[in-house]
mmCIF file of C-alpha atoms in Angstrom:
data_model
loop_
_atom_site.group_PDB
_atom_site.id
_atom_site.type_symbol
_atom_site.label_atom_id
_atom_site.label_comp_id
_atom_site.label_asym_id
_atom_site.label_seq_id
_atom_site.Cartn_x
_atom_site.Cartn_y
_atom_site.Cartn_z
ATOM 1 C CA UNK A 1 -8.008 -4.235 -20.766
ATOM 2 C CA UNK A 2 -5.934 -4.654 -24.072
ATOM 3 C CA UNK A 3 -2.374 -4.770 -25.118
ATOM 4 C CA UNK A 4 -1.752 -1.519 -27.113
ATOM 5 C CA UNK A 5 1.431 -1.480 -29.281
ATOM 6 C CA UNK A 6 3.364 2.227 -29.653
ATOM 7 C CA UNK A 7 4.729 1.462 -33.177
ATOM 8 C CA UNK A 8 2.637 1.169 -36.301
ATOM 9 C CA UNK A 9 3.046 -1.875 -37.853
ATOM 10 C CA UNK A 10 1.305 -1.689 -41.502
ATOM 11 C CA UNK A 11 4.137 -1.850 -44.129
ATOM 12 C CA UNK A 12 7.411 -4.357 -44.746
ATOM 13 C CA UNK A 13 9.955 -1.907 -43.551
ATOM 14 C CA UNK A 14 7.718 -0.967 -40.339
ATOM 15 C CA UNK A 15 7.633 -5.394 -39.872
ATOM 16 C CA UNK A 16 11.357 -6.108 -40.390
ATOM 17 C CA UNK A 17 12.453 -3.502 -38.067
ATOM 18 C CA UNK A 18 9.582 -3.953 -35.262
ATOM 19 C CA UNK A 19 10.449 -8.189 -35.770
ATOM 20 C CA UNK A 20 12.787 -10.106 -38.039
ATOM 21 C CA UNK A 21 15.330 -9.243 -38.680
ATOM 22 C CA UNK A 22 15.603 -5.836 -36.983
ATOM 23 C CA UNK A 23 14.985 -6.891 -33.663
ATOM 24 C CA UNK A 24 17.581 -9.240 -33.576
ATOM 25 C CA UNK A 25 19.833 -6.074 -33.163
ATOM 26 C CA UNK A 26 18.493 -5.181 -30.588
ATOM 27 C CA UNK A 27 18.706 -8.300 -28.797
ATOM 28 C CA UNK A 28 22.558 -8.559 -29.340
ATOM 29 C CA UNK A 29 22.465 -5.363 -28.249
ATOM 30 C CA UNK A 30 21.152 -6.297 -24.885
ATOM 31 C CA UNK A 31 23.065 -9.525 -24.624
ATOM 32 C CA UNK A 32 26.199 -7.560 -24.587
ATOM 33 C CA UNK A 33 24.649 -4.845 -21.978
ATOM 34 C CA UNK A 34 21.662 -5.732 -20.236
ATOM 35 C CA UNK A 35 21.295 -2.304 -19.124
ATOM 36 C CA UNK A 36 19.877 -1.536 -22.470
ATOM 37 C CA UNK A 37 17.004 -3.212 -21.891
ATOM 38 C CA UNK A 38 15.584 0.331 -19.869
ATOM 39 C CA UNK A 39 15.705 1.473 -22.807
ATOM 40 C CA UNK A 40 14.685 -0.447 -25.303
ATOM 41 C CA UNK A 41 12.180 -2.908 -23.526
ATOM 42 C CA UNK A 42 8.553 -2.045 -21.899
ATOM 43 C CA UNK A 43 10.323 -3.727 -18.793
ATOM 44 C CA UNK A 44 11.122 -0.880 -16.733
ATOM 45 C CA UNK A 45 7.837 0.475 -17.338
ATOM 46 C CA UNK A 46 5.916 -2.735 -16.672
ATOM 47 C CA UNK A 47 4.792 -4.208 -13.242
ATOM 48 C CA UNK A 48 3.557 -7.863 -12.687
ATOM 49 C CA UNK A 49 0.448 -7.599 -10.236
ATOM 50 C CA UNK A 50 0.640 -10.786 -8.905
ATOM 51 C CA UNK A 51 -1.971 -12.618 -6.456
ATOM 52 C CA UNK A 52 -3.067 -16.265 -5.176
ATOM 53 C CA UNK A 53 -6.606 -14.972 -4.530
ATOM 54 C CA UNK A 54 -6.354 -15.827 -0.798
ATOM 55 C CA UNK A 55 -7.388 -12.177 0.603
ATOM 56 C CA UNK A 56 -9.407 -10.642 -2.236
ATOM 57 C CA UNK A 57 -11.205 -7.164 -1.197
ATOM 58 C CA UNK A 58 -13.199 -8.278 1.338
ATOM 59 C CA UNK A 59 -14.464 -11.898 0.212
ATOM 60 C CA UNK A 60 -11.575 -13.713 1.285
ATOM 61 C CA UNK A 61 -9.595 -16.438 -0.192
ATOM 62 C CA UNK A 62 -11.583 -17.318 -3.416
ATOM 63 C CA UNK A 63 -8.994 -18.583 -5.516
ATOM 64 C CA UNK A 64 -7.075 -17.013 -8.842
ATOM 65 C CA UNK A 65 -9.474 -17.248 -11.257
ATOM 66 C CA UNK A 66 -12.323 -14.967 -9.453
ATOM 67 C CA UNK A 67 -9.030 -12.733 -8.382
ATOM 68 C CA UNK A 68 -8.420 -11.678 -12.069
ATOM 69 C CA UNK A 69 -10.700 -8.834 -12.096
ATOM 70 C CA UNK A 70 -9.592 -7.200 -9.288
ATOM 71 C CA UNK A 71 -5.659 -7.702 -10.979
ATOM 72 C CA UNK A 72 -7.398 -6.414 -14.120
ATOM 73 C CA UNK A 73 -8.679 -3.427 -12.143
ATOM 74 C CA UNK A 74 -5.695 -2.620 -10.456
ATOM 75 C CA UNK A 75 -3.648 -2.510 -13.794
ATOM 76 C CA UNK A 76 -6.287 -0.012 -14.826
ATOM 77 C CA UNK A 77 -5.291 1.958 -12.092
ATOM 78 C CA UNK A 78 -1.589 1.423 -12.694
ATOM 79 C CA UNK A 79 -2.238 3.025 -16.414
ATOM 80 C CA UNK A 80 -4.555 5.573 -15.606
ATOM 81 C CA UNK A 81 -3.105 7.469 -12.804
ATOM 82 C CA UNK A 82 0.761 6.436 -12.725
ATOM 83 C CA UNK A 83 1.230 5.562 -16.873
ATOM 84 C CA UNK A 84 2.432 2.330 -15.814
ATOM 85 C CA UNK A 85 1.966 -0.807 -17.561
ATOM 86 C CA UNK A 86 0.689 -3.383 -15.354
ATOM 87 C CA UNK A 87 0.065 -7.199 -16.455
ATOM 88 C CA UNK A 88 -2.230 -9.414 -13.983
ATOM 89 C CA UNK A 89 -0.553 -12.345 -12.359
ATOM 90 C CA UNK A 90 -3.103 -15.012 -11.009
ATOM 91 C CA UNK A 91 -0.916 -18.119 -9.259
ATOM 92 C CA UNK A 92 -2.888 -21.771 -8.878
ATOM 93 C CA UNK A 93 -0.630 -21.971 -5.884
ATOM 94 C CA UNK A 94 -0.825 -21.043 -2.404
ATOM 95 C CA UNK A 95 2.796 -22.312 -0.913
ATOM 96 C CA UNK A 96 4.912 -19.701 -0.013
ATOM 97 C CA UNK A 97 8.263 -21.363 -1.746
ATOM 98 C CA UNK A 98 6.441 -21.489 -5.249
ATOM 99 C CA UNK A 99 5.224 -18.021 -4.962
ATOM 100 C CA UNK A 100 8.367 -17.155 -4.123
ATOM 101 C CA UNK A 101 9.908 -18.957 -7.074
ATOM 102 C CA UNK A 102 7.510 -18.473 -9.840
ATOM 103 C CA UNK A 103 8.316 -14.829 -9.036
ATOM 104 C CA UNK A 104 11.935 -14.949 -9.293
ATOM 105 C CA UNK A 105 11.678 -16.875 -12.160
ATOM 106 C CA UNK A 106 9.474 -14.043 -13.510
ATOM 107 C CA UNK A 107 11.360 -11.199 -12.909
ATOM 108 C CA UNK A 108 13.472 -10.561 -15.678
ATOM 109 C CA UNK A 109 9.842 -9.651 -17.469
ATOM 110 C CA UNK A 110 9.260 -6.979 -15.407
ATOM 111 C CA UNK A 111 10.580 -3.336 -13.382
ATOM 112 C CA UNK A 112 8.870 -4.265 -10.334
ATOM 113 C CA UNK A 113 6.364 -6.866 -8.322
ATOM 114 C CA UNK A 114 3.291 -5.328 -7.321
ATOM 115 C CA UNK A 115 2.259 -7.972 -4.453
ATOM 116 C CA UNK A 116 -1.973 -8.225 -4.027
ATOM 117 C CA UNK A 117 -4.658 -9.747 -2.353
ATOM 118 C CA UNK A 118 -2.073 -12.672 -0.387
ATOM 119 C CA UNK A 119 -3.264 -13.527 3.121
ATOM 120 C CA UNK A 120 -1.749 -12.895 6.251
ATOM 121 C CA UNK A 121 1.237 -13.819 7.683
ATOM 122 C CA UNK A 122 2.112 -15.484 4.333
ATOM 123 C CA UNK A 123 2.393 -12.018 2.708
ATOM 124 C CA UNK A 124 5.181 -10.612 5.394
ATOM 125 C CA UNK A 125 7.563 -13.792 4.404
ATOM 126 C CA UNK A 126 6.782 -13.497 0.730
ATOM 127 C CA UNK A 127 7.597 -9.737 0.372
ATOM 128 C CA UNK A 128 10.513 -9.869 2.711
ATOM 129 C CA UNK A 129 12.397 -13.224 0.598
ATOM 130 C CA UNK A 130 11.350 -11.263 -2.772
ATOM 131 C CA UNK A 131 13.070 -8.304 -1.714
ATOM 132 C CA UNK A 132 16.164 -10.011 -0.594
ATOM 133 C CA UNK A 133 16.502 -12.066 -4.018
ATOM 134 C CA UNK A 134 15.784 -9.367 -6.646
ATOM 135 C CA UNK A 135 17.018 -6.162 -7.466
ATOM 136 C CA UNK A 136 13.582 -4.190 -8.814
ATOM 137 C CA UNK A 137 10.790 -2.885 -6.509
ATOM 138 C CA UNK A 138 8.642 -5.277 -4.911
ATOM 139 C CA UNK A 139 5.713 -4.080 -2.820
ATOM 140 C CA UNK A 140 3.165 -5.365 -1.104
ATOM 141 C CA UNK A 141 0.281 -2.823 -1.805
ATOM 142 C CA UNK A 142 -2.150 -4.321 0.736
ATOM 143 C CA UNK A 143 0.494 -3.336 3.569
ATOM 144 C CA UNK A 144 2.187 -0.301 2.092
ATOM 145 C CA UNK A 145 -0.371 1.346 0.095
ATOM 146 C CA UNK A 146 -2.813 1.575 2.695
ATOM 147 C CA UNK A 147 -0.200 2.990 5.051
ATOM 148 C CA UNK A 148 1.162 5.674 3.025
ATOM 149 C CA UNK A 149 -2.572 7.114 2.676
ATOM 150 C CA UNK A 150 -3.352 6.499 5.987
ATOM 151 C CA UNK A 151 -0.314 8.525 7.267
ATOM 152 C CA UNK A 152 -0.963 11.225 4.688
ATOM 153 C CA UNK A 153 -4.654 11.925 6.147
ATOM 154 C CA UNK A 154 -3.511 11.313 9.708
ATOM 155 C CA UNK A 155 -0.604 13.975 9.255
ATOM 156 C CA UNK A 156 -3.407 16.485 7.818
ATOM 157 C CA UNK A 157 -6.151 15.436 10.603
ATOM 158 C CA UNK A 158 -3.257 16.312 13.219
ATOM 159 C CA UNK A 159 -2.735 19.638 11.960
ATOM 160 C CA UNK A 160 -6.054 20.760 11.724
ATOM 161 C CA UNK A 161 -7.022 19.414 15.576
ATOM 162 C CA UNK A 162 -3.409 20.754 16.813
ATOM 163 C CA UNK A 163 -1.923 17.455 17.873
ATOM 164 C CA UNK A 164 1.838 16.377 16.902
ATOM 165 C CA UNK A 165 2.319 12.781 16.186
ATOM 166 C CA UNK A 166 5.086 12.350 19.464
ATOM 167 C CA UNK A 167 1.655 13.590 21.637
ATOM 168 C CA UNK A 168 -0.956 11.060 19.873
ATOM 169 C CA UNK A 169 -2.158 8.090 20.997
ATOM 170 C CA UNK A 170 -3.058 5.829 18.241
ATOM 171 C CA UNK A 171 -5.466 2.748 18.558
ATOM 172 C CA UNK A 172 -5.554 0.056 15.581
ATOM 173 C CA UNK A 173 -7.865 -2.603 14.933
ATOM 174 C CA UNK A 174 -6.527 -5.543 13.000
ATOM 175 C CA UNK A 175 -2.632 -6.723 13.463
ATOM 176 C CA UNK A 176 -3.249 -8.524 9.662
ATOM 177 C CA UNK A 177 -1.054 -7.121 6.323
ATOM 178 C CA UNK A 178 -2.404 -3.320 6.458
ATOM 179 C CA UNK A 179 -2.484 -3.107 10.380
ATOM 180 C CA UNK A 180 1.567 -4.171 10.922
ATOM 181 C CA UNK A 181 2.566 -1.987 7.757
ATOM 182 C CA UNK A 182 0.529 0.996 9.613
ATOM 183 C CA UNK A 183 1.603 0.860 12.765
ATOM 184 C CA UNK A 184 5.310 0.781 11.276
ATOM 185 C CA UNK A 185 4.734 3.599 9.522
ATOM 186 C CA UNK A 186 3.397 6.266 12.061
ATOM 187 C CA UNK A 187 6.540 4.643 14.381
ATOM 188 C CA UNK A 188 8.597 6.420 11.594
ATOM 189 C CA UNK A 189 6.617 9.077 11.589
ATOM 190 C CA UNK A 190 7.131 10.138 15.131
ATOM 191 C CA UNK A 191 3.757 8.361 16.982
ATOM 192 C CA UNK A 192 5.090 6.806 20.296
ATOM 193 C CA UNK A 193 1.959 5.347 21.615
ATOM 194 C CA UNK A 194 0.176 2.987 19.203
ATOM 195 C CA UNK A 195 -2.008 0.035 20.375
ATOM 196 C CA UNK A 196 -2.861 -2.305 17.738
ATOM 197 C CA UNK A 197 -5.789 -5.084 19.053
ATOM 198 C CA UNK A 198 -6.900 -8.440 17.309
ATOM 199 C CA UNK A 199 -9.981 -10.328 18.168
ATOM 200 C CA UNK A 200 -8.083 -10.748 21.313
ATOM 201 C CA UNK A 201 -7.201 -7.440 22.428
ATOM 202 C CA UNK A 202 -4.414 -5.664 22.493
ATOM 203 C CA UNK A 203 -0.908 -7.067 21.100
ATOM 204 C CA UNK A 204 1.209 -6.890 23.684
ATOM 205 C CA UNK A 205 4.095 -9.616 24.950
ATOM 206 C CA UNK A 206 1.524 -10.349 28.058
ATOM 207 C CA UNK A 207 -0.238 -12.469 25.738
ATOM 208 C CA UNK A 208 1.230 -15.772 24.846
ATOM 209 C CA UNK A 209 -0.452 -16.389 21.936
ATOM 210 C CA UNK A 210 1.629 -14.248 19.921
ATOM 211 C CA UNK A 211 2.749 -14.943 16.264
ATOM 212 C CA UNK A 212 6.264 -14.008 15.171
ATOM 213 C CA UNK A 213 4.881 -11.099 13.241
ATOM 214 C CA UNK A 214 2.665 -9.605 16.399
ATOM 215 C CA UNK A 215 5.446 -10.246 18.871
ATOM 216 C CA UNK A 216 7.675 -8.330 16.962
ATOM 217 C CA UNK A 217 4.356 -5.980 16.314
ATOM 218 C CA UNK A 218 4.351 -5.955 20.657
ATOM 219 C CA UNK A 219 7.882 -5.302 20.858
ATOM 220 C CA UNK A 220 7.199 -1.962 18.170
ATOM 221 C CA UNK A 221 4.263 -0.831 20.385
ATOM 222 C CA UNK A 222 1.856 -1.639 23.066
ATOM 223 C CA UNK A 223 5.233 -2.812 24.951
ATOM 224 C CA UNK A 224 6.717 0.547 24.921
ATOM 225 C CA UNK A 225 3.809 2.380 26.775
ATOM 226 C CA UNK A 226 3.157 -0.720 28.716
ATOM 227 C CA UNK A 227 -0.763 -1.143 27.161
ATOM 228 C CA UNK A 228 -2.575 -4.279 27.267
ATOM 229 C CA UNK A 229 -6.344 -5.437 27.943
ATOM 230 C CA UNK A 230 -9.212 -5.562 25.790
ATOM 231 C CA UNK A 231 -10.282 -2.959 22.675
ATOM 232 C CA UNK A 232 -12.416 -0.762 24.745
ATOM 233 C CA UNK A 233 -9.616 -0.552 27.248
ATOM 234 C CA UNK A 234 -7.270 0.514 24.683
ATOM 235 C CA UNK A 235 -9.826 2.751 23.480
ATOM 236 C CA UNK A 236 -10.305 4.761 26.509
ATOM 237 C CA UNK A 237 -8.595 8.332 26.265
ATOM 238 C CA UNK A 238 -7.440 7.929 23.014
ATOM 239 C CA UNK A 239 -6.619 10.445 19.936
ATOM 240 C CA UNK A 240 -7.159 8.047 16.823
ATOM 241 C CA UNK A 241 -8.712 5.117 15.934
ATOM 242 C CA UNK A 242 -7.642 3.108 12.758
ATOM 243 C CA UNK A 243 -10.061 0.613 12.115
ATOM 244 C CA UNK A 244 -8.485 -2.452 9.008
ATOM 245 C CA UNK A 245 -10.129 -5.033 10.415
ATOM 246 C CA UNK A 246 -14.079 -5.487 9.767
ATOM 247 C CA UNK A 247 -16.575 -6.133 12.641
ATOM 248 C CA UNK A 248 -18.168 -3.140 14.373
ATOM 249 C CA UNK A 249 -17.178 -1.101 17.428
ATOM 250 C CA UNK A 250 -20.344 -0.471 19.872
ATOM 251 C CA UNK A 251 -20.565 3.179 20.254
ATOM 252 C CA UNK A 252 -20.729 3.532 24.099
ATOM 253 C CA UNK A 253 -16.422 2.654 23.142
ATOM 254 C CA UNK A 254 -16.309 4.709 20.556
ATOM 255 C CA UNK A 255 -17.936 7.382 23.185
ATOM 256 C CA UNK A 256 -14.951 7.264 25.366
ATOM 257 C CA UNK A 257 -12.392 8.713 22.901
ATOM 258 C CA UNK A 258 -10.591 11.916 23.879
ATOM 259 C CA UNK A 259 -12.321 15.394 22.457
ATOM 260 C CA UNK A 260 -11.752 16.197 18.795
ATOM 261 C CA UNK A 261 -11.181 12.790 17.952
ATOM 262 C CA UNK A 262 -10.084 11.134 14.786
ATOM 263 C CA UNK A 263 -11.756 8.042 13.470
ATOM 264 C CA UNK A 264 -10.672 6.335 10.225
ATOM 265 C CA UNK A 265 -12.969 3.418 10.178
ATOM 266 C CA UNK A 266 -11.614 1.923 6.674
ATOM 267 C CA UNK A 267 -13.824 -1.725 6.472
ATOM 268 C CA UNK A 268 -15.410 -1.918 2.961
ATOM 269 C CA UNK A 269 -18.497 -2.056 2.731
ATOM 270 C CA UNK A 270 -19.136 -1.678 6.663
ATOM 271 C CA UNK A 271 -17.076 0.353 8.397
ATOM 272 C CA UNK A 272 -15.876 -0.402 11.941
ATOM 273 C CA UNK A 273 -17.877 2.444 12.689
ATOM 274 C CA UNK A 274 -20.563 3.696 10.437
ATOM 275 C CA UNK A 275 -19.686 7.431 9.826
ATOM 276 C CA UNK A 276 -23.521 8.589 11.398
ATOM 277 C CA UNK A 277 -22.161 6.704 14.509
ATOM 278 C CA UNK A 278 -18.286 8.683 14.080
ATOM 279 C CA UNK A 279 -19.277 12.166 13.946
ATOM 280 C CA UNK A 280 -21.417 11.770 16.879
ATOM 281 C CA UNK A 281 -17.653 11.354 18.963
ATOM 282 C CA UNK A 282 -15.238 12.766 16.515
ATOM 283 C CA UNK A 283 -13.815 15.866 14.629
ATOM 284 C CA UNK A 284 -12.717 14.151 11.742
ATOM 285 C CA UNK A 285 -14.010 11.037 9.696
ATOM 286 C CA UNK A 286 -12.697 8.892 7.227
ATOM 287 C CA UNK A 287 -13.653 5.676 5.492
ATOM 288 C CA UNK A 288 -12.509 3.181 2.298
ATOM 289 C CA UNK A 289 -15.489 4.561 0.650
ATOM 290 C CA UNK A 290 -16.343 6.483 -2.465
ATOM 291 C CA UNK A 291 -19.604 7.430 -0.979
ATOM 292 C CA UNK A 292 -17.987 9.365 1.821
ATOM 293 C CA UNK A 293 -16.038 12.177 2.534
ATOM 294 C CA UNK A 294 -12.115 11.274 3.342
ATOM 295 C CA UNK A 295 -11.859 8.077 1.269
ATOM 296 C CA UNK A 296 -8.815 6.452 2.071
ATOM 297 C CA UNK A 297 -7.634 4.954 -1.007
ATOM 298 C CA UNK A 298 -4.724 3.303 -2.027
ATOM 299 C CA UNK A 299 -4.991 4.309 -5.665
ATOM 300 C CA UNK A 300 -3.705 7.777 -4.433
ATOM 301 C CA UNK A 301 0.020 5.901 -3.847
ATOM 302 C CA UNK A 302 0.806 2.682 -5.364
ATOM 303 C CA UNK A 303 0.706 4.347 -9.087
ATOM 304 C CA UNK A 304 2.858 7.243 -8.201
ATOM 305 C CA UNK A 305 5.219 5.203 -5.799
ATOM 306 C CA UNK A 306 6.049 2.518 -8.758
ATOM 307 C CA UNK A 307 6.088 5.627 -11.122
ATOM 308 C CA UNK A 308 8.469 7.158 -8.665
ATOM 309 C CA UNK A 309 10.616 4.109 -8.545
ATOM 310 C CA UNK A 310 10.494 3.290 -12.333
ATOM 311 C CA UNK A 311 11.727 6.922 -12.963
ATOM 312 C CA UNK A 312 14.586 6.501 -11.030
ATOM 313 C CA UNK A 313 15.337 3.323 -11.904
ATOM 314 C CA UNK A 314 15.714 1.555 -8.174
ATOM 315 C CA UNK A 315 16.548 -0.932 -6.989
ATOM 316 C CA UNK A 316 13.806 -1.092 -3.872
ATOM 317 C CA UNK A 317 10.971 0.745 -2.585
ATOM 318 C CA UNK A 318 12.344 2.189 1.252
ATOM 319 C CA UNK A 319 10.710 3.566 4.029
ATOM 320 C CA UNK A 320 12.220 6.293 2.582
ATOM 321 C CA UNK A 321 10.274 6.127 -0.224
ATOM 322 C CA UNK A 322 6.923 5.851 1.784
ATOM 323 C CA UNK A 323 7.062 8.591 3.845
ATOM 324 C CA UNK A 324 7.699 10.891 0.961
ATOM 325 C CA UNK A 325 5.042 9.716 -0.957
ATOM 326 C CA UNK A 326 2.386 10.175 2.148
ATOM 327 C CA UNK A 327 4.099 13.906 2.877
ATOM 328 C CA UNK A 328 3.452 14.733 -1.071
ATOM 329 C CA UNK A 329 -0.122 13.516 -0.671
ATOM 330 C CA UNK A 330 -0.723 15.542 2.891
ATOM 331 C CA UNK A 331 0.516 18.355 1.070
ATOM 332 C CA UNK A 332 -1.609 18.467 -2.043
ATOM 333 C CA UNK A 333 -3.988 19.667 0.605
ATOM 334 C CA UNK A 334 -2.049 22.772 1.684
ATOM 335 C CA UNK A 335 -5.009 25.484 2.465
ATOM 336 C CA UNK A 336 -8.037 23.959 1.818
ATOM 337 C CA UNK A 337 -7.845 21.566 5.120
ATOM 338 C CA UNK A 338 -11.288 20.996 6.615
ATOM 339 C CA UNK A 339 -12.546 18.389 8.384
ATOM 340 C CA UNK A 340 -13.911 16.690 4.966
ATOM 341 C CA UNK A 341 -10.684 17.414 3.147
ATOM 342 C CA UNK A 342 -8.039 15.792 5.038
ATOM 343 C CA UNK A 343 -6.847 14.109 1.473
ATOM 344 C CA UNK A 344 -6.782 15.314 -2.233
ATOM 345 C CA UNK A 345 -9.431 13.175 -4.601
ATOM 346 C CA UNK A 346 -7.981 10.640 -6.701
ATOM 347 C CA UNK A 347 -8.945 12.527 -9.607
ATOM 348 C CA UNK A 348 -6.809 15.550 -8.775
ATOM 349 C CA UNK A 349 -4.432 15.464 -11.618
ATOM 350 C CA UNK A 350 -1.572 16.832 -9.112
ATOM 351 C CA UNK A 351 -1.302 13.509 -6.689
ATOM 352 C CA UNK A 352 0.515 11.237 -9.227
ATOM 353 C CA UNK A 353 2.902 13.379 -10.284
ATOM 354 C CA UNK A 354 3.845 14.791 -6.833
ATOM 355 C CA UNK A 355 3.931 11.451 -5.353
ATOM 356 C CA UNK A 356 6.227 10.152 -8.119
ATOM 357 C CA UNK A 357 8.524 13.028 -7.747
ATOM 358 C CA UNK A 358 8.807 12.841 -3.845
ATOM 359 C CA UNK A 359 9.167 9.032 -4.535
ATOM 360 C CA UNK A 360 12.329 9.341 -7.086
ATOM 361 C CA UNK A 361 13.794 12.412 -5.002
ATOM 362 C CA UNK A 362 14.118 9.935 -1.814
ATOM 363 C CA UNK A 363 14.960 6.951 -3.812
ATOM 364 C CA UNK A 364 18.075 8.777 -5.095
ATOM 365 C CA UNK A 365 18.628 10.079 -0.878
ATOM 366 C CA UNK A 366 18.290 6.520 0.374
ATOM 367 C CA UNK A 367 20.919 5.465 -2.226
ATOM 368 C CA UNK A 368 18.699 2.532 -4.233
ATOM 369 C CA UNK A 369 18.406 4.887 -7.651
ATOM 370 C CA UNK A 370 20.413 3.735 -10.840
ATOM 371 C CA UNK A 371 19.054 7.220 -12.732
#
């Protein structure tokens, strides 16, 4: 990575107007209408990516420092497939009030938060108080990334195996940052019956072990179909498995899905279930991996959603928002459906355009767009 500037800077005129004393004009400018400052700043354009290292890929909470190349990575991604500019944030903290705070205090450097690699609950409380103290995108990529891909395939797998989402029963392992935000998702989407399981089983408001986050997780779904018990219980009979969790599902389970199932097993590097294992049970595969076919990746959203957002100048990322961007994605598919082609390649030069489009045309439905 490397700062790149956009003005050549190689003569005295070029140096007083990029410094002193031209840019002092612009900074009265801005003083009287901070509004300018979309126009004349690299703030609107710019996201902070901003982690405490405490849920890093999958090696867990090793600290800031070894975070920074995954921040450095994503910012990559940020340029190369959204043309946003996006500057790694690596906290020595772990408290939720200085997080909070040394965002805040941030902000005015930036057009939106790009929350990463936070652990679980933490990451619910820190998004939520972010969102209710500033007025530029924040978004917890871990959560909503993964969800708006994962409804995008799942909305393409139910087409091509003739299912509607009100007639699909959903099973998801792992109630942690990417489990809640997906279950929340397909509820919006139309699926009624999702059961989402931790080591314990299923979620439901039988259990009394419940944190805040899963009892309002309950409440959202095992508790409206009345599901509770143990994994393979939940998996008995059903349409789709979602696996963001890690550990592996014995196949004599996985053996008593319903026909033409759907199993997104999306654990790097093991998936819940190794895709050999899937198609032996199920119509339609897909992993978190490069190596397979169906890679559910979240580089195919967050560029275009903050691209979306910048564009139109909001003030949030909605629901909204999400949903749009996962029904641009599902339909950058259109004809070529197959069971290994459930969702375009993040190299298709279409997806971040189409998802920042569908992105700025709901931010300016949902009301948050100032352009």
């Amino acid at each position: 990575m490397e700062t790149v500037a956009t003005a050549e800077v190689s003569t005295k005129a070029q140096l007083s107007l990029a410094y002193t004393p031209g840019v002092a004009e612009v900074c009265t400018a801005i003083a009287e209408d901070p509004d300018l400052t979309r126009h004349y700043t690299w703030v609107p354009n710019t996201v902070a990516i901003v982690t405490d290292g405490t849920a890093v890929l999958g090696l867990g909470d090793i600290g800031p420092s070894a975070a920074m190349p995954v921040m450095e990575g994503k910012a990559v991604l940020f340029k190369q497939f959204g043309g946003v500019d996006g500057v790694p944030i690596c906290l020595a903290t772990t408290d939720v009030d200085e997080i909070i705070e040394t965002v805040v205090r941030m902000a005015p450097s930036f057009g939106g938060i790009n929350l990463e690699d936070i652990s679980a609950p933490r990451c619910f409380e820190i998004e939520d108080r972010l969102k209710e103290r500033l007025d530029i995108p924040v978004f917890h990529d871990d959560q909503h990334g993964t969800a708006v891909v994962t409804l995008a395939a799942l909305t393409n797998a139910l087409r091509l195996t003739g299912r509607t989402p009100e007639s699909t029963r959903v099973v998801i392992s792992g109630a942690g940052a990417a489990g809640v935000a997906i279950a929340k998702i397909l509820l919006a989407a139309g699926v009624k019956d999702i059961a989402v399981t931790d080591r314990k089983g299923v979620v439901s408001s039988e259990r009394h072990d419940l944190t805040p986050v899963k009892r309002e997780l309950a409440a959202l779904t095992a508790d409206q179909t009345g599901r509770s018990g143990s994994l393979a219980e939940a998996f008995d009979g059903a349409d789709v498995y979602i696996g963001v969790s890690g550990g592996t599902i014995p196949e004599e389970v996985v053996a008593t899905m319903a026909e033409d199932a759907i199993i997104f097993a999306m654990a790097n590097p093991n998936p819940e279930v190794h895709p050999d294992v899937a198609h032996r049970h199920a119509r339609i595969v897909a992993t978190g991996r490069s190596d397979f076919p169906n890679q559910i990746n979240n580089v195919l959203a967050f560029p275009g959603i903050f691209r979306g957002a910048f564009d139109a100048n909001a003030t949030a990322i909605t629901e909204g928002m999400k949903v749009a961007a996962a029904e641009a994605l599902a339909a950058l598919v259109g004809d070529d459906l197959t069971e290994e082609l459930v969702i375009p390649s993040p190299f298709d030069p279409r997806v971040g355009p189409a998802v920042a489009a569908a992105v700025a045309a709901a931010a300016r439905r949902d009301g948050v767009a100032r352009a």
